[in-house]
C-alpha cells in the first residue's frame, strides 16, 4: 500500500475514528486503526465491538492495499508531523513507513484480515436532522443516564419517533430528562435505546453546525449515524424501555417562575459546602414572592433569597442540589417554571409546549 | 471584625495568598488564610513555614479585628459570590458571616492568635528588576532543578549578584542552566540559594509586565520579594552551592548553528516513540551540512535530517531527548549554536554574549 494525504485531512479523520478505539481490551487488533485503500478510496475504521466508526480521507492511492496500525502511536505521529503531505507506505512484512518532509517513521502494522470490520447494516429506515440539533439534544439529556451497569437499560437513552417528532428520554431512577424535537419530515413509528457511550462519542464528532445534516438509520439491533465523510454504527440496548408516561402528571399545587441564572448560581454556591460523598439536600422554602434556599453542613451554612412569581400553595421541599444544577445548566430559557405538588412528589421543570421536561425526585430532610 | 471589599479585589488577593497554603499539613491553622484588619489596612496572610505571603486588599474596615478562615472554603465562597461588595463579619465565638447581595454564608473561623505569622525580616540589601524579567528567568531555569530531596541544594536555584549582573543557576546532575541578567544599578556581592518551590509560586503571582517592578531583599536566612501590594518571604537553602565554573569550558571541536524550531519539533516527534520509563537516547550525527537525528525503540524508529552550518569535526553523540527539549523551549532565538567536544563531553547551547548557557551531558548508546 502507498497513499498520500495532507496532514490536516489525515489528522481530522484519525481524530474521528479514535473515538471508537477502546482504551483497554483483550484483543490487541481493536487497538488499531484500519487503513483501507484496497478500492478507489481511502477509509479509516475503528471498532470496539459495541461502536464502530468509518471515515473517508481525501488523498491519492499510489498502490492499493490495507493495513492495521496501532491507533495511539499512529495518531501521535500524525499529530506531530509538519503541516505538509504525508506518505504512508507498507511492505509485505507489514512494516509501515510514514514520511513527511525530511521526517521518516517506521512502525510495525498488523494484517487487515485480522481486523474486526463493521457489521453490515441494511440502511432502509432513516430520519434526517441537523448536526446542531442532535449534538444539543444529547447534551441536554446525557447527564441523567445511570453511570453503572446494574441496570443496563438506564445506561442508554430512548430515541422514539412519532410522525414528525423525535423524543429523547434518559433516566437514572432519581430523575427523568425528556426533550422533544420537531422534524422536517414525517416518519413511521420507531423506538430504540441507544447506549450512552455511543451518544457521547458521536456528539464529540458532530460539527454542531445548523446547516450540516446527519442521517439516522435504524434496524432491530443497530443504529447508524451518517454525516459528512463518516459512518458510525452502534449496537442498540435490547429490551423494553421504562414506561414513563405514568410518571408524568400535569397536576400541581405550586407553580413558580424564576430567573434561571439566579437560581443556578445560588445552588452552585450552596454546593461548595457539600462534599460529593455526603448527601446534604438543599432546602427550598417557597412563599408568596420569594424562594429561600438553605443548606447546612459540617463546613458551614448558607441561605439566600430569590424573587419569584408564584401561583398556589407555599411549600418546603428538599433536593439533591446536583440534580437541579444538571437540569438548569442545559435549559437555555432566561426564566424557568417549576411545578410542585408536595414534599414527597417529583418536581417538574418544563416549558409550556413541553419541548423539555425535567422531572426530579425530592429528598427527605430534617429541619 | 467587619470589613467590606469588592469581590474582584478580594478574589485577586485570595488567589495570591492561596499560593502559600499547604495542601497537606499536620497543623490545621496553616490551612487558613489570616484576615488582619486590626490596624488601618486589610491584610491577608498565608504561611506554610517555608514560604509566607502577605497581601493588602482595598476595602473598608467598619470594625477592627482579626480572624483565620479555612483557605479552601473561603476562597471557593469568594469565587462563587456575585460581582458586588462582600461583607465579612465575625463575632466573639469566631463565627464568620460572609454576605453578598442576598447570599449569606456562615463558617467557623479560628483565632488569629494561633496563626503562624511571617518572620520579621530586616530589609536592608535589595535589588530591583522588572516583574517580566524575574518571571522569565524563573521559567528559563526552573526545569533543571532536581525534583527529589536527596540533594537539597539541587532543589533550589542560585541567585548571585555581582555589580550590575544577576546570575541564576539551576542544575540536577545531568545538566546546568545559567541565565545572566543586566541590572539597572550596581550592587554589592550576594549569593543565595532559593527553594525551587518558592520560585514556582512567586512566578505565578508576578504580573509579567515589563513596567511593574519587583524588589528582592536578602538576609542570611531569608529572601523577600516585594511587588504591587504583596510581600513574599521565603527561607533560603543553607550551605554552599556547587562550583560550576570548573564545568564550563569554551573549548570545542564542533560548532553547529541550527534553526531552533526545526530542531525542537524534530526531537519532540522522536519522543513519541519513547515511553517515559525507558531511557532511549536520541542519536545525533553531525556532518558537513546536515544533522541527522535517529531514535530506535520497541515501538518503531524515526530518522530525520536538518540543514546546519558547521565548523570543525564530524561527531556522533547521544542525548536524553527530554533535556534538549527543555532547554530549546526556553530559548527565544530563531537560531541556536551548539558547541561539542566529543561523545563523552557535555554539549553547550549558548549565545555569543553568554546571556544563556545550557550544559547537557550526553548519554552512552550502542549503534
XYZ file of C-alpha atoms in Angstrom:
734
model
C 0.000 0.000 0.000
C 1.152 3.520 -0.690
C -1.018 6.567 -0.067
C -0.540 10.328 0.156
C -2.770 12.604 2.273
C -2.384 16.118 3.605
C -1.542 16.175 7.310
C -4.630 18.216 8.186
C -7.082 15.899 6.341
C -5.491 12.806 7.779
C -5.357 14.170 11.331
C -9.022 15.186 11.204
C -10.036 11.668 10.136
C -7.754 9.975 12.654
C -9.282 12.070 15.445
C -12.742 10.921 14.363
C -12.006 7.182 14.360
C -10.023 7.443 17.626
C -13.406 7.840 19.373
C -14.140 4.130 18.912
C -10.697 2.817 19.861
C -11.061 1.077 23.235
C -8.589 2.162 25.916
C -8.469 -1.333 27.384
C -9.110 -4.542 25.518
C -8.005 -8.153 25.485
C -7.942 -8.050 21.671
C -4.887 -6.042 20.521
C -6.250 -5.756 16.985
C -9.021 -3.484 18.351
C -6.351 -1.013 19.477
C -5.604 -0.452 15.797
C -6.939 1.842 13.134
C -7.563 0.035 9.859
C -6.345 1.941 6.799
C -8.179 0.511 3.815
C -7.006 1.664 0.385
C -7.911 -1.576 -1.343
C -10.562 0.037 -3.552
C -10.690 3.544 -5.005
C -10.965 5.457 -1.757
C -9.033 5.695 1.496
C -11.080 4.674 4.532
C -10.115 4.627 8.210
C -12.011 2.285 10.528
C -12.056 1.609 14.267
C -14.292 -0.772 16.189
C -14.652 -1.595 19.866
C -17.339 -4.222 19.121
C -20.135 -2.029 20.533
C -19.357 1.033 18.478
C -17.621 1.271 15.110
C -16.581 4.306 13.088
C -15.596 4.536 9.435
C -14.497 7.745 7.755
C -13.136 8.619 4.320
C -9.945 10.629 3.836
C -9.136 12.707 0.788
C -5.847 11.549 -0.704
C -4.115 9.692 -3.516
C -3.692 5.941 -3.704
C -0.379 5.173 -5.394
C -0.578 1.487 -4.593
C -3.678 -0.314 -3.331
C -3.540 -2.126 -0.015
C -4.721 -2.382 3.532
C -3.067 -2.307 6.967
C -3.944 -2.021 10.666
C -1.734 0.343 12.706
C -1.616 0.901 16.463
C -4.088 3.760 16.934
C -2.283 5.589 19.722
C 1.165 5.611 18.089
C -0.195 6.329 14.625
C -2.314 9.260 15.806
C 0.571 10.750 17.780
C 2.911 10.501 14.829
C 0.412 12.200 12.503
C -0.242 14.921 15.090
C 3.438 15.784 15.416
C 4.410 15.756 11.739
C 4.836 19.066 9.877
C 1.866 20.595 8.014
C 2.556 19.003 4.651
C 1.812 15.884 2.587
C 2.223 12.600 4.442
C 3.145 9.386 2.604
C 2.224 6.044 4.178
C 3.862 3.027 2.581
C 3.748 -0.599 3.687
C 5.716 -3.646 2.654
C 4.996 -7.370 2.549
C 6.271 -7.772 6.133
C 3.601 -5.294 7.375
C 6.214 -2.643 8.141
C 4.804 0.858 7.660
C 6.935 3.842 6.706
C 5.402 7.247 7.365
C 7.230 10.092 5.664
C 6.660 13.856 5.791
C 9.280 16.295 4.518
C 12.571 15.011 5.944
C 10.992 13.080 8.822
C 10.629 9.334 8.440
C 8.937 6.959 10.927
C 8.968 3.185 10.819
C 6.395 1.165 12.782
C 5.063 -2.383 12.601
C 1.499 -2.960 11.449
C -0.924 -5.863 11.593
C -2.719 -7.632 8.792
C -6.008 -6.043 7.786
C -7.545 -9.523 7.625
C -7.417 -9.843 11.406
C -9.399 -6.638 11.833
C -12.955 -6.775 13.042
C -14.914 -4.990 10.322
C -18.096 -3.053 10.977
C -21.275 -5.125 10.799
C -23.208 -4.873 7.559
C -26.380 -2.935 8.248
C -29.324 -2.625 5.865
C -30.000 1.077 5.624
C -33.701 1.399 4.946
C -35.450 3.423 7.616
C -33.802 6.771 8.200
C -34.548 10.198 9.632
C -32.684 13.424 8.980
C -31.889 16.290 11.326
C -29.214 18.949 11.693
C -25.951 18.067 13.415
C -26.538 21.040 15.702
C -29.864 19.642 16.895
C -28.558 16.130 17.542
C -25.495 17.433 19.387
C -27.696 19.703 21.501
C -30.264 17.062 22.389
C -27.509 14.706 23.536
C -26.003 17.421 25.749
C -29.416 18.236 27.175
C -30.193 14.650 28.265
C -26.974 12.630 28.612
C -26.278 13.723 32.216
C -29.223 11.776 33.626
C -28.327 8.313 32.363
C -27.067 5.920 35.046
C -23.292 5.525 35.238
C -23.165 1.960 36.469
C -24.209 -1.109 34.575
C -26.515 -2.634 37.227
C -29.451 -1.638 35.131
C -28.245 -1.745 31.541
C -31.377 -0.024 30.227
C -30.616 3.076 32.324
C -27.194 3.476 30.664
C -28.884 4.261 27.366
C -31.297 6.850 26.001
C -34.654 6.261 24.403
C -34.952 7.618 20.847
C -38.599 7.494 19.837
C -40.011 8.776 16.562
C -43.698 9.569 16.123
C -44.596 11.182 12.817
C -42.604 14.446 12.758
C -41.420 14.301 16.383
C -38.230 12.855 17.846
C -38.443 12.275 21.595
C -35.263 11.601 23.574
C -35.506 10.300 27.150
C -32.920 9.470 29.797
C -33.454 8.460 33.417
C -31.448 7.125 36.341
C -34.103 6.311 38.946
C -33.964 9.744 40.616
C -34.807 11.933 37.651
C -36.022 11.903 34.070
C -34.967 14.160 31.210
C -37.178 14.485 28.155
C -36.576 16.530 25.028
C -38.864 16.714 22.017
C -37.704 17.819 18.596
C -39.807 18.709 15.607
C -38.524 17.028 12.440
C -38.903 18.419 8.926
C -40.476 15.235 7.572
C -42.904 12.632 8.868
C -41.748 9.100 9.606
C -43.145 5.761 10.748
C -43.024 4.892 14.461
C -39.629 3.800 15.793
C -38.411 3.204 19.314
C -34.821 2.234 20.173
C -32.475 2.520 23.141
C -29.028 3.881 22.207
C -26.041 3.287 24.516
C -24.947 6.462 26.354
C -21.328 5.907 25.342
C -22.294 5.924 21.650
C -24.110 9.226 22.071
C -21.206 10.779 23.984
C -18.702 9.816 21.285
C -20.993 10.765 18.385
C -21.622 14.181 19.901
C -17.848 14.792 20.019
C -17.562 14.150 16.269
C -20.658 16.093 15.148
C -19.803 19.502 13.735
C -22.535 21.266 15.689
C -23.466 23.334 12.643
C -27.134 24.013 11.871
C -26.551 23.612 8.098
C -24.821 20.214 8.375
C -27.138 17.237 8.246
C -26.945 13.869 9.967
C -29.000 10.811 8.954
C -30.029 8.155 11.469
C -30.795 4.612 10.249
C -32.472 2.043 12.475
C -32.510 -1.746 12.410
C -33.512 -4.229 15.092
C -30.043 -4.363 16.598
C -28.200 -1.311 15.325
C -28.346 2.418 14.869
C -26.255 4.094 12.155
C -25.280 7.773 12.098
C -24.226 9.080 8.684
C -22.766 12.559 8.347
C -20.027 14.292 6.356
C -17.495 11.594 5.387
C -18.301 9.490 8.436
C -20.444 6.473 9.335
C -20.956 5.448 12.974
C -22.528 2.051 13.685
C -23.598 1.146 17.214
C -25.377 -1.766 18.807
C -28.652 -0.938 20.481
C -29.582 -1.885 24.048
C -32.088 -4.727 23.788
C -35.346 -4.812 25.708
C -38.323 -2.644 26.535
C -37.612 0.887 27.829
C -39.321 2.144 31.006
C -42.924 3.327 30.746
C -42.507 6.925 31.725
C -45.949 8.228 30.790
C -47.421 7.086 34.110
C -44.815 9.131 35.998
C -45.675 12.342 34.189
C -48.568 14.331 35.576
C -49.740 17.817 34.830
C -51.355 18.363 38.234
C -49.634 20.755 40.590
C -50.217 22.640 43.813
C -47.467 25.226 43.386
C -46.180 26.906 40.232
C -43.090 29.098 40.395
C -41.464 31.258 37.742
C -37.870 32.195 38.498
C -34.795 33.639 36.785
C -32.736 30.633 35.705
C -29.291 32.168 36.182
C -30.073 33.426 39.699
C -31.357 30.017 40.745
C -28.454 28.141 39.153
C -25.789 30.447 40.619
C -27.352 30.190 44.067
C -27.450 26.370 44.068
C -23.954 26.268 42.625
C -22.711 28.402 45.546
C -24.509 26.194 48.037
C -22.785 23.038 46.785
C -19.378 24.189 47.889
C -20.455 23.475 51.458
C -21.211 19.870 50.490
C -18.658 17.164 49.779
C -19.511 14.804 46.926
C -19.800 11.898 49.366
C -22.279 13.338 51.870
C -25.779 13.792 50.584
C -26.854 17.095 52.081
C -30.014 18.383 50.426
C -30.655 21.980 49.524
C -33.844 23.045 51.274
C -36.198 25.303 49.377
C -38.926 27.353 51.048
C -41.382 28.818 48.566
C -43.513 31.687 49.844
C -45.518 34.349 48.063
C -42.836 36.445 46.366
C -39.636 34.723 47.307
C -37.811 31.413 47.225
C -35.442 30.893 50.148
C -32.667 28.351 49.648
C -30.753 26.927 52.612
C -28.012 24.404 53.063
C -26.374 23.191 56.264
C -23.288 21.026 56.567
C -20.340 20.392 58.840
C -18.437 23.039 56.903
C -20.970 25.816 57.454
C -24.318 27.095 56.320
C -25.719 29.259 53.551
C -29.015 30.934 52.909
C -30.203 33.123 50.088
C -33.443 34.551 48.774
C -34.549 34.923 45.158
C -37.557 36.858 43.857
C -40.206 34.696 42.191
C -43.690 34.788 40.697
C -45.817 32.178 42.427
C -49.205 30.547 41.984
C -50.699 28.161 44.562
C -49.565 26.915 47.945
C -46.434 27.604 49.960
C -44.135 24.596 50.135
C -40.954 23.436 51.914
C -39.045 20.817 49.905
C -35.516 19.356 49.695
C -33.448 18.339 46.652
C -30.082 16.895 45.758
C -28.509 20.174 44.550
C -26.546 18.358 41.810
C -29.769 17.245 40.092
C -31.152 20.791 39.959
C -27.834 22.114 38.639
C -27.600 19.479 35.873
C -31.059 20.322 34.535
C -30.816 24.101 34.857
C -27.458 24.161 33.038
C -28.936 22.726 29.839
C -32.009 24.941 29.725
C -31.422 27.995 27.569
C -34.500 29.979 28.660
C -33.997 33.118 30.754
C -36.820 32.164 33.114
C -37.869 28.655 34.103
C -41.101 27.351 35.580
C -41.203 24.792 38.404
C -44.316 22.711 39.147
C -44.602 21.129 42.597
C -47.233 19.024 44.396
C -45.918 18.168 47.857
C -42.548 17.474 49.562
C -42.701 13.770 48.585
C -43.760 14.213 44.949
C -41.496 14.955 41.974
C -40.809 18.497 40.832
C -41.190 19.283 37.139
C -39.202 21.913 35.299
C -40.781 22.355 31.887
C -41.743 24.907 29.272
C -45.313 25.479 28.157
C -45.039 23.457 24.952
C -43.224 20.671 26.814
C -40.294 20.718 24.387
C -38.390 19.893 27.544
C -39.487 18.196 30.757
C -37.083 17.620 33.651
C -38.546 15.536 36.472
C -36.580 15.496 39.740
C -37.490 13.483 42.838
C -37.223 15.380 46.131
C -35.259 14.033 49.104
C -36.211 13.737 52.772
C -34.637 16.145 55.204
C -34.832 17.138 58.818
C -35.175 20.821 59.646
C -14.313 42.430 62.824
C -16.384 43.813 59.991
C -14.944 44.634 56.583
C -16.272 45.400 53.106
C -14.344 44.644 49.897
C -15.331 44.330 46.269
C -15.496 40.725 45.109
C -12.876 41.263 42.391
C -10.313 42.875 44.734
C -10.830 40.243 47.392
C -10.669 37.328 44.958
C -7.445 38.635 43.430
C -5.814 38.836 46.870
C -7.144 35.461 47.980
C -5.715 33.854 44.833
C -2.322 35.364 45.667
C -2.128 34.112 49.249
C -3.508 30.683 48.256
C -0.062 30.010 46.722
C 1.448 29.547 50.198
C -1.368 27.443 51.682
C -0.020 23.911 52.094
C -2.165 21.133 50.603
C -1.195 18.737 53.374
C -0.137 19.672 56.858
C -0.330 18.378 60.398
C -1.074 21.930 61.617
C -4.676 22.825 60.657
C -4.064 26.521 61.329
C -1.717 26.595 58.298
C -4.664 25.625 56.088
C -6.150 29.012 56.941
C -5.875 32.467 55.474
C -5.428 35.120 58.155
C -7.561 38.214 57.631
C -5.973 41.009 59.637
C -7.982 44.231 59.918
C -6.612 45.120 63.339
C -4.868 48.285 62.147
C -5.856 50.648 59.331
C -5.486 48.268 56.439
C -6.818 44.857 55.453
C -4.104 42.263 55.036
C -4.369 38.617 54.007
C -1.600 36.231 55.075
C -0.746 32.585 54.441
C 2.295 30.644 55.601
C 3.475 27.074 55.053
C 6.527 27.663 57.299
C 8.926 27.664 54.317
C 7.093 30.264 52.301
C 4.813 33.052 53.521
C 2.735 35.542 51.554
C 1.099 38.757 52.722
C -1.010 40.976 50.521
C -3.116 44.095 51.099
C -6.735 44.347 49.947
C -8.548 47.585 49.190
C -11.659 47.831 51.348
C -13.346 49.480 54.308
C -12.869 48.462 57.916
C -16.150 49.020 59.787
C -14.921 47.229 62.890
C -11.314 46.287 63.582
C -10.420 42.670 64.183
C -8.636 39.593 63.012
C -9.632 36.027 62.079
C -8.234 32.899 60.433
C -10.550 31.160 57.917
C -10.149 27.816 56.156
C -8.407 28.818 52.923
C -10.078 26.339 50.600
C -13.652 27.004 51.739
C -13.129 30.766 51.997
C -11.614 31.039 48.527
C -14.372 28.928 46.975
C -17.063 31.020 48.624
C -15.491 34.269 47.392
C -15.070 32.840 43.873
C -18.753 31.881 43.632
C -20.299 35.039 45.074
C -21.826 37.630 42.706
C -19.687 40.511 41.387
C -20.538 43.007 44.109
C -19.430 44.184 47.554
C -18.716 41.420 50.045
C -19.145 41.963 53.798
C -17.176 39.749 56.209
C -18.286 39.970 59.822
C -17.100 37.921 62.780
C -18.443 37.521 66.309
C -16.865 36.706 69.656
C -17.341 32.973 69.027
C -15.196 33.195 65.859
C -18.214 32.614 63.625
C -17.778 34.404 60.301
C -20.698 35.638 58.222
C -19.938 36.369 54.581
C -22.656 38.339 52.830
C -23.024 39.447 49.225
C -26.321 40.692 47.829
C -28.901 38.197 49.134
C -26.423 35.350 49.683
C -25.235 34.694 53.215
C -22.628 32.128 54.269
C -21.752 31.115 57.822
C -18.494 29.348 58.562
C -16.389 28.814 61.676
C -13.052 30.596 61.987
C -10.016 30.209 64.188
C -8.353 32.731 66.441
C -5.767 34.922 64.738
C -3.507 34.412 67.751
C -2.904 30.788 66.804
C -1.709 31.790 63.344
C 1.937 31.477 62.458
C 2.899 34.996 61.368
C 5.577 35.709 58.814
C 9.080 36.050 60.266
C 10.293 39.579 60.795
C 12.974 40.288 58.217
C 15.297 43.307 58.235
C 15.015 44.766 54.786
C 18.379 46.389 54.067
C 20.021 44.910 50.986
C 17.766 44.945 47.971
C 17.899 44.799 44.207
C 15.228 45.903 41.741
C 14.186 44.390 38.431
C 11.069 44.176 36.306
C 8.448 41.543 37.095
C 8.696 40.437 33.468
C 12.409 39.732 33.799
C 12.103 37.781 37.048
C 9.195 35.720 35.743
C 11.123 34.949 32.549
C 14.361 33.977 34.275
C 12.483 31.567 36.536
C 10.772 29.957 33.533
C 14.109 29.688 31.717
C 15.877 27.822 34.527
C 13.352 26.125 36.827
C 13.066 22.943 34.726
C 16.598 21.783 35.551
C 16.341 21.715 39.342
C 16.186 18.243 40.871
C 12.719 17.033 41.809
C 13.644 14.797 44.713
C 15.057 15.927 48.009
C 18.075 13.575 48.144
C 20.290 16.519 47.425
C 18.535 19.524 48.941
C 20.874 22.017 47.246
C 19.754 20.779 43.800
C 16.103 21.597 44.584
C 16.970 25.309 44.683
C 18.404 27.895 42.326
C 21.489 30.019 42.836
C 20.845 33.774 42.723
C 24.181 35.562 42.557
C 24.662 39.300 42.230
C 27.929 40.818 41.010
C 27.823 44.567 40.493
C 25.116 45.083 37.829
C 24.646 41.414 36.935
C 22.202 38.850 38.327
C 23.202 35.282 37.549
C 20.649 32.491 38.056
C 21.803 28.854 38.022
C 19.993 25.534 38.347
C 21.376 22.022 37.959
C 20.287 18.443 38.555
C 23.459 16.412 37.994
C 22.806 15.855 34.279
C 22.580 19.430 33.064
C 23.122 23.035 34.111
C 21.072 26.092 33.162
C 22.591 29.541 33.521
C 20.968 32.891 32.779
C 22.608 36.295 33.230
C 20.642 39.495 33.577
C 21.930 43.022 33.410
C 20.550 45.161 36.246
C 19.982 48.916 36.068
C 22.030 49.618 39.198
C 25.207 48.250 40.749
C 25.070 46.248 43.982
C 27.408 44.544 46.461
C 28.134 40.829 46.025
C 25.372 38.467 47.153
C 24.933 34.737 46.717
C 21.884 32.796 47.954
C 20.081 29.559 47.089
C 16.306 29.999 46.742
C 13.985 26.968 47.026
C 12.511 25.934 43.664
C 9.010 25.818 45.133
C 9.283 29.480 46.197
C 10.279 30.497 42.677
C 7.478 28.473 41.107
C 4.850 30.098 43.333
C 6.315 33.626 43.035
C 6.360 33.357 39.258
C 2.633 32.520 39.301
C 1.866 35.729 41.198
C 4.165 38.081 39.255
C 2.289 40.193 36.712
C 4.833 39.549 33.979
C 4.687 43.221 32.920
C 7.887 44.991 31.905
C 6.780 48.232 33.659
C 5.995 46.557 37.000
C 8.882 46.360 39.426
C 9.807 43.735 41.993
C 12.333 44.272 44.794
C 14.378 41.413 46.229
C 15.736 41.698 49.793
C 18.342 39.317 51.140
C 19.269 38.252 54.655
C 21.302 35.284 55.869
C 18.268 33.027 56.090
C 15.570 34.653 54.008
C 14.726 36.193 50.683
C 11.865 38.691 50.407
C 10.036 39.571 47.183
C 8.137 42.863 47.320
C 5.833 43.831 44.456
C 2.485 45.516 43.973
C 0.540 45.032 47.243
C 2.322 41.785 48.044
C 5.260 40.583 50.151
C 6.605 37.046 49.797
C 9.043 35.774 52.430
C 10.899 32.507 51.908
C 13.585 30.608 53.755
C 16.811 30.097 51.846
C 18.530 26.736 51.363
C 21.557 26.752 53.633
C 25.033 25.748 52.530
C 27.493 26.350 49.725
C 26.198 25.991 46.141
C 28.062 23.832 43.613
C 31.180 25.274 41.976
C 30.066 25.317 38.376
C 32.924 27.376 36.890
C 35.171 24.329 36.566
C 32.486 22.566 34.493
C 32.260 25.389 31.992
C 34.778 25.396 29.179
C 34.918 27.397 25.990
C 36.920 24.793 24.061
C 35.105 22.901 21.366
C 35.755 20.618 18.433
C 32.433 21.079 16.654
C 30.248 24.181 16.398
C 26.801 23.910 14.851
C 24.281 26.602 14.013
C 20.738 25.307 13.523
C 17.161 26.558 13.291
C 15.734 26.198 16.781
C 12.167 25.341 15.799
C 13.221 22.655 13.323
C 15.443 21.006 15.909
C 12.845 21.238 18.684
C 9.994 19.887 16.512
C 12.147 17.008 15.316
C 13.174 15.923 18.835
C 9.604 16.378 20.012
C 8.400 13.977 17.295
C 11.089 11.480 18.178
C 9.986 11.310 21.839
C 6.644 9.776 20.983
C 8.465 6.533 20.262
C 9.891 6.569 23.795
C 7.992 5.776 26.969
C 8.868 7.950 29.962
C 10.275 4.926 31.785
C 12.726 3.626 29.178
C 15.750 5.812 28.574
C 16.223 5.640 24.840
C 18.630 8.333 23.657
C 18.235 10.364 20.511
C 21.316 9.824 18.377
C 22.692 12.813 16.509
C 25.080 12.529 13.597
C 26.639 15.847 12.641
C 28.214 16.022 9.178
C 29.162 18.938 6.977
C 25.809 20.460 6.078
C 23.315 18.308 7.921
C 22.382 16.972 11.304
C 20.753 13.546 11.193
C 18.635 12.577 14.206
C 17.653 8.971 14.867
C 15.725 7.154 17.529
C 15.031 3.443 17.861
C 12.663 1.793 20.289
C 10.397 -1.214 20.658
C 7.603 0.886 19.180
C 9.441 1.790 15.997
C 12.141 4.022 14.593
C 12.457 7.547 13.278
C 15.095 9.434 11.377
C 15.226 12.967 10.083
C 17.747 15.395 8.629
C 18.073 19.105 9.319
C 20.254 21.621 7.441
C 23.012 23.183 9.563
C 26.047 25.420 9.367
C 29.018 23.574 10.844
C 32.590 24.353 11.903
C 35.053 21.644 12.987
C 34.824 17.880 13.190
C 32.008 15.457 12.424
C 30.558 13.853 15.547
C 28.100 11.100 16.552
C 26.569 11.722 20.010
C 23.529 10.643 22.035
C 21.276 12.646 24.363
C 18.259 12.247 26.587
C 15.765 13.934 24.220
C 13.861 15.469 27.170
C 16.895 17.527 28.210
C 17.341 19.020 24.758
C 13.626 19.823 24.538
C 13.573 21.554 27.950
C 16.439 23.885 27.015
C 15.337 24.627 23.458
C 11.816 25.501 24.610
C 13.018 28.409 26.744
C 15.411 29.909 24.194
C 13.736 32.666 22.205
C 16.389 32.966 19.444
C 15.495 31.811 15.938
C 18.830 30.020 15.531
C 20.851 28.361 18.266
C 24.506 27.374 18.418
C 25.707 24.040 19.837
C 29.293 23.503 20.964
C 30.551 19.914 21.218
C 33.886 18.278 22.092
C 33.418 14.506 21.956
C 30.671 11.909 22.614
C 31.548 11.792 26.343
C 31.832 15.533 26.982
C 28.957 17.944 27.667
C 27.256 19.868 24.910
C 26.796 23.607 25.363
C 23.948 25.598 23.894
C 24.768 29.254 24.353
C 24.617 32.660 22.701
C 27.721 34.722 21.934
C 27.390 37.038 24.942
C 26.639 34.047 27.190
C 23.410 35.612 28.485
C 22.343 31.967 28.496
C 24.345 28.776 28.812
C 22.686 25.343 28.770
C 25.063 22.476 29.500
C 23.747 18.975 28.777
C 25.639 15.735 29.429
C 25.477 13.172 26.620
C 24.462 9.549 27.216
C 26.064 6.315 26.079
C 24.429 4.397 23.295
C 25.005 1.403 21.116
C 24.617 1.790 17.376
